[in-house]
CSV table of C-alpha atoms in Angstrom, one decimal:
chain,number,residue,atom,x,y,z
A,19,SER,CA,-1.5,-28.5,-15.6
A,20,LEU,CA,0.1,-30.0,-13.0
A,21,ALA,CA,2.8,-32.1,-15.0
A,22,THR,CA,4.0,-28.2,-15.7
A,23,ILE,CA,4.9,-27.6,-12.2
A,24,ALA,CA,7.3,-31.0,-11.3
A,25,THR,CA,10.7,-30.1,-11.8
A,26,PRO,CA,13.3,-32.9,-12.1
A,27,LYS,CA,14.6,-32.3,-8.3
A,28,ARG,CA,11.1,-34.7,-7.5
A,29,PRO,CA,10.1,-35.8,-11.3
A,30,SER,CA,7.2,-38.7,-9.7
A,31,CYS,CA,5.4,-36.4,-8.0
A,32,PRO,CA,1.7,-37.0,-7.3
A,33,CYS,CA,-0.8,-35.5,-8.9
A,34,THR,CA,-4.1,-35.7,-7.2
A,35,ALA,CA,-5.0,-33.6,-3.9
A,36,ALA,CA,-6.3,-37.6,-3.0
A,37,GLU,CA,-2.5,-39.1,-4.0
A,38,ILE,CA,-0.6,-36.1,-2.0
A,39,PHE,CA,-3.6,-36.4,1.3
A,40,SER,CA,-2.9,-40.3,1.7
A,41,ILE,CA,0.7,-39.5,1.9
A,42,MET,CA,0.3,-36.6,4.3
A,43,ARG,CA,-2.0,-39.6,6.5
A,44,GLN,CA,1.1,-41.3,6.4
A,45,GLU,CA,3.9,-38.7,7.4
A,46,ALA,CA,2.0,-37.6,9.9
A,47,LEU,CA,1.7,-41.4,11.9
A,48,GLN,CA,4.9,-41.5,11.1
A,49,ASP,CA,5.4,-38.2,13.2
A,50,SER,CA,3.7,-38.4,16.0
A,51,GLN,CA,5.2,-41.4,16.2
A,52,GLU,CA,9.1,-40.3,16.5
A,53,GLU,CA,7.6,-37.5,17.8
A,54,PRO,CA,4.9,-38.2,20.8
A,55,ALA,CA,4.4,-34.5,21.8
A,56,LEU,CA,2.6,-34.1,18.1
A,57,ALA,CA,0.6,-36.5,18.4
A,58,SER,CA,-2.2,-34.7,18.6
A,59,PHE,CA,-1.7,-32.3,16.7
A,60,LEU,CA,-0.9,-34.3,14.1
A,61,TYR,CA,-3.9,-36.1,14.4
A,62,SER,CA,-6.6,-33.0,14.9
A,63,THR,CA,-4.7,-31.7,11.9
A,64,ILE,CA,-4.9,-34.4,9.5
A,65,MET,CA,-5.0,-37.7,10.6
A,66,ALA,CA,-8.5,-36.9,11.8
A,67,HIS,CA,-9.2,-35.5,8.1
A,68,GLN,CA,-10.7,-37.5,5.2
A,69,SER,CA,-9.9,-35.3,2.6
A,70,LEU,CA,-7.2,-31.5,2.3
A,71,THR,CA,-10.1,-29.6,1.8
A,72,ASP,CA,-11.1,-30.6,5.4
A,73,ALA,CA,-7.2,-30.6,7.0
A,74,ILE,CA,-6.9,-27.3,5.8
A,75,SER,CA,-10.6,-25.5,6.7
A,76,PHE,CA,-9.7,-26.9,10.2
A,77,LEU,CA,-6.3,-25.5,10.0
A,78,LEU,CA,-6.7,-22.7,8.7
A,79,GLY,CA,-10.1,-21.8,10.8
A,80,ASN,CA,-8.0,-22.7,14.3
A,81,LYS,CA,-5.0,-20.4,13.5
A,82,LEU,CA,-7.7,-17.9,12.1
A,83,GLY,CA,-10.3,-17.7,14.8
A,84,ASN,CA,-10.5,-15.4,17.6
A,85,GLN,CA,-13.6,-14.2,20.0
A,86,ALA,CA,-15.3,-11.9,17.7
A,87,PHE,CA,-14.2,-14.6,14.5
A,88,LEU,CA,-15.1,-18.4,15.9
A,89,ASP,CA,-12.8,-21.1,14.5
A,90,THR,CA,-16.3,-23.7,14.2
A,91,GLN,CA,-17.9,-20.5,11.4
A,92,LEU,CA,-14.6,-20.2,10.0
A,93,MET,CA,-14.4,-24.2,9.3
A,94,ILE,CA,-17.7,-24.5,8.2
A,95,LEU,CA,-17.6,-21.2,6.0
A,96,PHE,CA,-14.2,-22.9,4.0
A,97,ARG,CA,-15.8,-26.4,4.0
A,98,LYS,CA,-18.9,-24.3,2.0
A,99,VAL,CA,-16.7,-23.3,-0.3
A,100,PHE,CA,-14.4,-25.4,-1.0
A,101,SER,CA,-17.7,-27.8,-1.8
A,102,ALA,CA,-19.2,-24.6,-4.2
A,103,CYS,CA,-15.9,-24.2,-5.8
A,104,PRO,CA,-14.3,-27.8,-6.9
A,105,LYS,CA,-11.4,-25.1,-8.9
A,106,ILE,CA,-9.8,-23.9,-5.8
A,107,GLU,CA,-9.1,-27.4,-4.7
A,108,SER,CA,-7.3,-28.1,-7.8
A,109,GLU,CA,-5.5,-25.0,-7.4
A,110,MET,CA,-4.5,-25.5,-3.8
A,111,THR,CA,-2.9,-28.6,-5.3
A,112,ALA,CA,-0.7,-27.1,-7.5
A,113,ASP,CA,0.3,-24.2,-5.0
A,114,LEU,CA,1.6,-27.6,-2.8
A,115,LEU,CA,3.2,-28.8,-5.0
A,116,ALA,CA,4.8,-25.9,-6.1
A,117,VAL,CA,6.9,-25.3,-2.9
A,118,PHE,CA,7.4,-28.8,-2.8
A,119,THR,CA,9.5,-29.1,-5.5
A,120,ARG,CA,10.9,-25.5,-5.6
A,121,ASP,CA,11.6,-25.3,-2.2
A,122,PRO,CA,14.8,-27.9,-0.6
A,123,ALA,CA,14.1,-26.9,2.9
A,124,CYS,CA,9.8,-28.6,2.6
A,125,GLU,CA,11.1,-32.5,3.3
A,126,LYS,CA,7.3,-33.7,3.4
A,127,TYR,CA,3.8,-32.3,1.8
A,128,SER,CA,2.6,-31.7,5.1
A,129,GLN,CA,4.9,-29.3,6.2
A,130,PRO,CA,3.5,-26.7,3.7
A,131,LEU,CA,0.1,-28.2,5.1
A,132,LEU,CA,0.9,-27.9,8.6
A,133,TYR,CA,4.2,-25.4,9.2
A,134,PHE,CA,4.7,-22.8,6.1
A,135,LYS,CA,2.7,-19.0,6.3
A,136,GLY,CA,2.6,-18.3,2.8
A,137,PHE,CA,0.9,-21.4,1.8
A,138,GLN,CA,-1.6,-21.3,4.1
A,139,ALA,CA,-2.3,-17.7,3.7
A,140,LEU,CA,-2.6,-18.0,-0.1
A,141,GLN,CA,-5.6,-20.4,0.3
A,142,ALA,CA,-7.5,-18.5,3.2
A,143,HIS,CA,-7.0,-15.7,0.0
A,144,ARG,CA,-8.7,-18.2,-3.0
A,145,VAL,CA,-11.8,-18.4,0.0
A,146,SER,CA,-12.0,-14.6,-0.2
A,147,HIS,CA,-11.6,-14.0,-3.8
A,148,HIS,CA,-14.7,-16.4,-4.0
A,149,LEU,CA,-16.4,-14.2,-1.5
A,150,TRP,CA,-15.8,-11.7,-3.0
A,151,GLY,CA,-16.7,-12.9,-6.5
A,152,GLN,CA,-19.9,-13.7,-5.4
A,153,GLY,CA,-21.0,-10.2,-3.8
A,154,ARG,CA,-20.1,-11.3,0.4
A,155,LYS,CA,-17.4,-8.6,0.2
A,156,ALA,CA,-17.5,-7.3,3.6
A,157,LEU,CA,-16.9,-10.8,4.8
A,158,ALA,CA,-14.1,-10.7,2.3
A,159,LEU,CA,-12.5,-8.0,3.7
A,160,ALA,CA,-13.1,-9.8,7.2
A,161,LEU,CA,-11.3,-13.1,6.5
A,162,GLN,CA,-8.6,-10.7,4.8
A,163,SER,CA,-8.0,-8.5,7.5
A,164,ARG,CA,-7.5,-11.0,9.8
A,165,VAL,CA,-5.2,-12.8,7.3
A,166,SER,CA,-3.1,-10.0,7.4
A,167,GLU,CA,-2.9,-9.7,10.9
A,168,VAL,CA,-1.9,-14.0,11.7
A,169,PHE,CA,0.3,-14.2,9.0
A,170,HIS,CA,1.4,-10.6,7.7
A,171,VAL,CA,0.8,-11.5,3.8
A,172,ASP,CA,-1.7,-8.5,2.6
A,173,ILE,CA,-3.3,-9.1,-0.5
A,174,HIS,CA,-6.9,-7.6,-1.4
A,175,PRO,CA,-9.8,-10.5,-2.3
A,176,ALA,CA,-10.6,-9.0,-5.3
A,177,ALA,CA,-6.7,-9.9,-6.7
A,178,THR,CA,-6.4,-12.7,-9.5
A,179,LEU,CA,-3.7,-15.1,-8.5
A,180,GLY,CA,-3.3,-17.8,-10.5
A,181,GLN,CA,-1.9,-21.5,-9.5
A,182,GLY,CA,1.1,-23.6,-8.6
A,183,LEU,CA,2.5,-20.3,-6.6
A,184,MET,CA,5.5,-20.3,-4.0
A,185,LEU,CA,4.9,-17.1,-1.4
A,186,ASP,CA,8.2,-18.3,0.1
A,187,HIS,CA,8.9,-17.0,3.6
A,188,ALA,CA,6.5,-15.1,2.7
A,189,THR,CA,6.5,-11.6,5.3
A,190,GLY,CA,5.2,-8.4,4.8
A,191,ILE,CA,3.8,-9.7,0.8
A,192,VAL,CA,0.9,-7.0,-0.3
A,193,ILE,CA,-0.6,-7.1,-3.3
A,194,GLY,CA,-3.2,-4.6,-4.5
A,195,GLU,CA,-6.5,-4.8,-5.4
A,196,THR,CA,-6.3,-5.0,-9.2
A,197,ALA,CA,-3.2,-7.5,-9.5
A,198,GLU,CA,-3.1,-10.2,-11.3
A,199,VAL,CA,-0.6,-12.7,-10.8
A,200,GLY,CA,0.1,-16.3,-13.5
A,201,ASN,CA,0.6,-19.5,-13.1
A,202,ASN,CA,3.8,-21.5,-11.6
A,203,VAL,CA,4.6,-17.9,-9.8
A,204,SER,CA,7.7,-17.6,-7.0
A,205,ILE,CA,7.2,-14.7,-5.0
A,206,LEU,CA,9.5,-14.1,-2.1
A,207,HIS,CA,8.9,-11.9,0.9
A,208,HIS,CA,7.9,-8.0,2.0
A,209,VAL,CA,7.1,-7.8,-2.3
A,210,THR,CA,5.2,-5.7,-2.8
A,211,LEU,CA,2.4,-5.9,-6.3
A,212,GLY,CA,1.1,-1.9,-5.2
A,213,GLY,CA,-0.9,0.7,-6.5
A,214,THR,CA,0.3,4.7,-8.0
A,215,GLY,CA,-2.6,6.8,-6.4
A,216,ALA,CA,-5.9,7.1,-5.7
A,217,HIS,CA,-7.2,6.8,-8.5
A,218,MET,CA,-10.2,4.0,-9.4
A,219,GLY,CA,-9.6,1.7,-11.6
A,220,ASP,CA,-6.9,-0.8,-12.9
A,221,ARG,CA,-4.1,0.6,-10.8
A,222,HIS,CA,-1.5,-2.6,-10.0
A,223,PRO,CA,1.3,-5.2,-12.0
A,224,LYS,CA,0.2,-7.3,-13.8
A,225,ILE,CA,2.1,-10.5,-13.7
A,226,GLY,CA,2.7,-13.2,-16.5
A,227,ASP,CA,3.4,-17.4,-15.9
A,228,GLY,CA,6.4,-18.1,-14.3
A,229,VAL,CA,8.3,-15.2,-13.0
A,230,LEU,CA,10.2,-15.3,-9.7
A,231,ILE,CA,10.2,-11.8,-7.8
A,232,GLY,CA,13.0,-11.8,-5.8
A,233,ALA,CA,13.0,-10.6,-1.7
A,234,GLY,CA,11.6,-7.2,-1.7
A,235,VAL,CA,10.4,-5.6,-5.0
A,236,THR,CA,8.6,-3.3,-5.2
A,237,ILE,CA,6.5,-3.3,-8.8
A,238,LEU,CA,3.7,-0.3,-8.9
A,239,GLY,CA,1.9,0.7,-11.3
A,240,PRO,CA,-1.1,-0.9,-13.6
A,241,ILE,CA,2.1,-2.4,-15.6
A,242,ARG,CA,2.9,-5.8,-17.3
A,243,VAL,CA,6.2,-8.2,-15.8
A,244,GLY,CA,6.6,-10.4,-18.6
A,245,ILE,CA,6.5,-14.7,-18.8
A,246,GLY,CA,9.2,-16.0,-17.4
A,247,ALA,CA,10.9,-13.0,-16.2
A,248,LYS,CA,13.4,-12.5,-13.1
A,249,ILE,CA,13.4,-9.5,-11.3
A,250,GLY,CA,16.0,-8.8,-8.3
A,251,ALA,CA,15.3,-9.0,-5.2
A,252,GLY,CA,15.3,-5.4,-3.4
A,253,SER,CA,14.8,-3.8,-7.1
A,254,VAL,CA,11.9,-0.8,-7.8
A,255,VAL,CA,10.2,-1.4,-11.4
A,256,LEU,CA,8.1,1.4,-12.8
A,257,ASN,CA,7.9,0.0,-16.3
A,258,PRO,CA,7.1,-2.9,-18.3
A,259,ILE,CA,9.5,-5.9,-18.3
A,260,GLY,CA,9.5,-8.2,-21.2
A,261,ASP,CA,9.5,-11.8,-21.6
A,262,HIS,CA,12.0,-13.6,-20.5
A,263,GLU,CA,14.0,-11.0,-19.0
A,264,THR,CA,15.8,-10.2,-16.1
A,265,ALA,CA,15.7,-7.2,-14.0
A,266,VAL,CA,17.9,-5.7,-11.3
A,267,GLY,CA,17.9,-2.1,-9.6
A,268,VAL,CA,16.2,0.7,-8.3
A,269,PRO,CA,14.9,1.5,-10.2
A,270,ALA,CA,14.5,-1.7,-12.3
A,271,ARG,CA,16.7,-2.1,-15.3
A,272,VAL,CA,16.8,-4.7,-17.8
A,273,LEU,CA,20.1,-6.7,-18.1
A,274,LYS,CA,21.2,-7.7,-21.2
A,275,LEU,CA,22.2,-11.0,-20.6
A,276,LYS,CA,24.4,-13.6,-23.4
A,277,LYS,CA,22.5,-14.7,-25.8
A,278,GLU,CA,22.2,-18.6,-24.0
A,279,VAL,CA,21.7,-17.5,-21.2
A,280,LYS,CA,18.8,-16.2,-22.0
A,281,LYS,CA,17.8,-18.8,-23.7
A,282,ALA,CA,18.3,-21.2,-20.6
A,283,GLN,CA,15.8,-18.3,-18.9
A,284,GLU,CA,13.4,-18.3,-21.3
A,285,GLU,CA,11.4,-21.2,-19.7
A,286,GLN,CA,10.0,-20.7,-16.1
A,287,PRO,CA,13.0,-19.3,-13.6
A,288,SER,CA,10.8,-19.7,-11.3
A,289,LEU,CA,10.7,-22.9,-11.0
A,290,ASN,CA,14.6,-23.5,-10.4
A,291,MET,CA,14.6,-20.3,-7.9
A,292,ASP,CA,17.5,-19.6,-9.9
A,293,GLN,CA,18.2,-15.7,-8.0
A,294,THR,CA,22.7,-15.3,-9.6
A,295,SER,CA,23.7,-17.6,-11.8
A,296,PHE,CA,23.2,-15.3,-14.7
A,297,ILE,CA,26.0,-12.2,-12.7
A,298,ASN,CA,28.6,-13.4,-13.8
A,299,GLU,CA,27.0,-13.0,-17.7
A,300,ILE,CA,26.7,-9.7,-17.8
A,301,ASN,CA,28.8,-6.6,-19.3
A,302,TRP,CA,28.5,-4.3,-16.5
A,303,SER,CA,29.7,-1.3,-18.2
A,304,ASP,CA,26.4,-1.2,-20.0
A,305,TYR,CA,24.6,-1.3,-15.8
A,306,ASN,CA,25.1,2.4,-14.2
A,307,ILE,CA,22.1,3.7,-12.5
């Protein structure tokens, strides 16, 4: 549920797309008054629309459009998909709340929509995933290719992603065809959820709810990363990681944490984005490459 996405940082977050978009319109109006050079941009992307789905359709259409893939065609496509699959709007709302509550650099609800390419790429993937599920694979792949070119985020349309996700910075993220990502997961830039060969079938990682994956992590093969796990930056994960475990290194090894530290992590580390507080609680003599 969306209630699980809020954190103490912002305890009174609105929960519906309509409530959030109403606040976005107020923010856009204020920003346009303070920065007149942005008035036309903010009007066309937010204030001219009546819903979050209409606004993201317009924004993605303009960002992804080119001479062969017209922006008006893309806007119509996005709106049709959002209308046919209302679940995407609730997932998008959860994603936006995830960014707002977890990223201290995000000061307004409108910022992920307007400026954060991880959020934008994720919503485009949700559309391509819907198209893939409808058997429209050529169009889904064309959209994926364009998203990769524009945002430098490459997520196969068949990959299954939960809600409440944050792709932080997002540059260089690659997620393969049979990958599965749970709810409330945070993924930083240059993360790869990859396969391990040319064989068909299940060959990509399965990421549990509440997982935090640091920058530059590579996870290979159809292995499971358990609920509430934490993967340190730059790690290469080749073996399964259990629930609420912390793994670092090349190849990644599970760290032996004190019981009280592990207990504190047993919620969802993706929500507080804490990547280093455990360092002083490790017996490093047990950790050898």
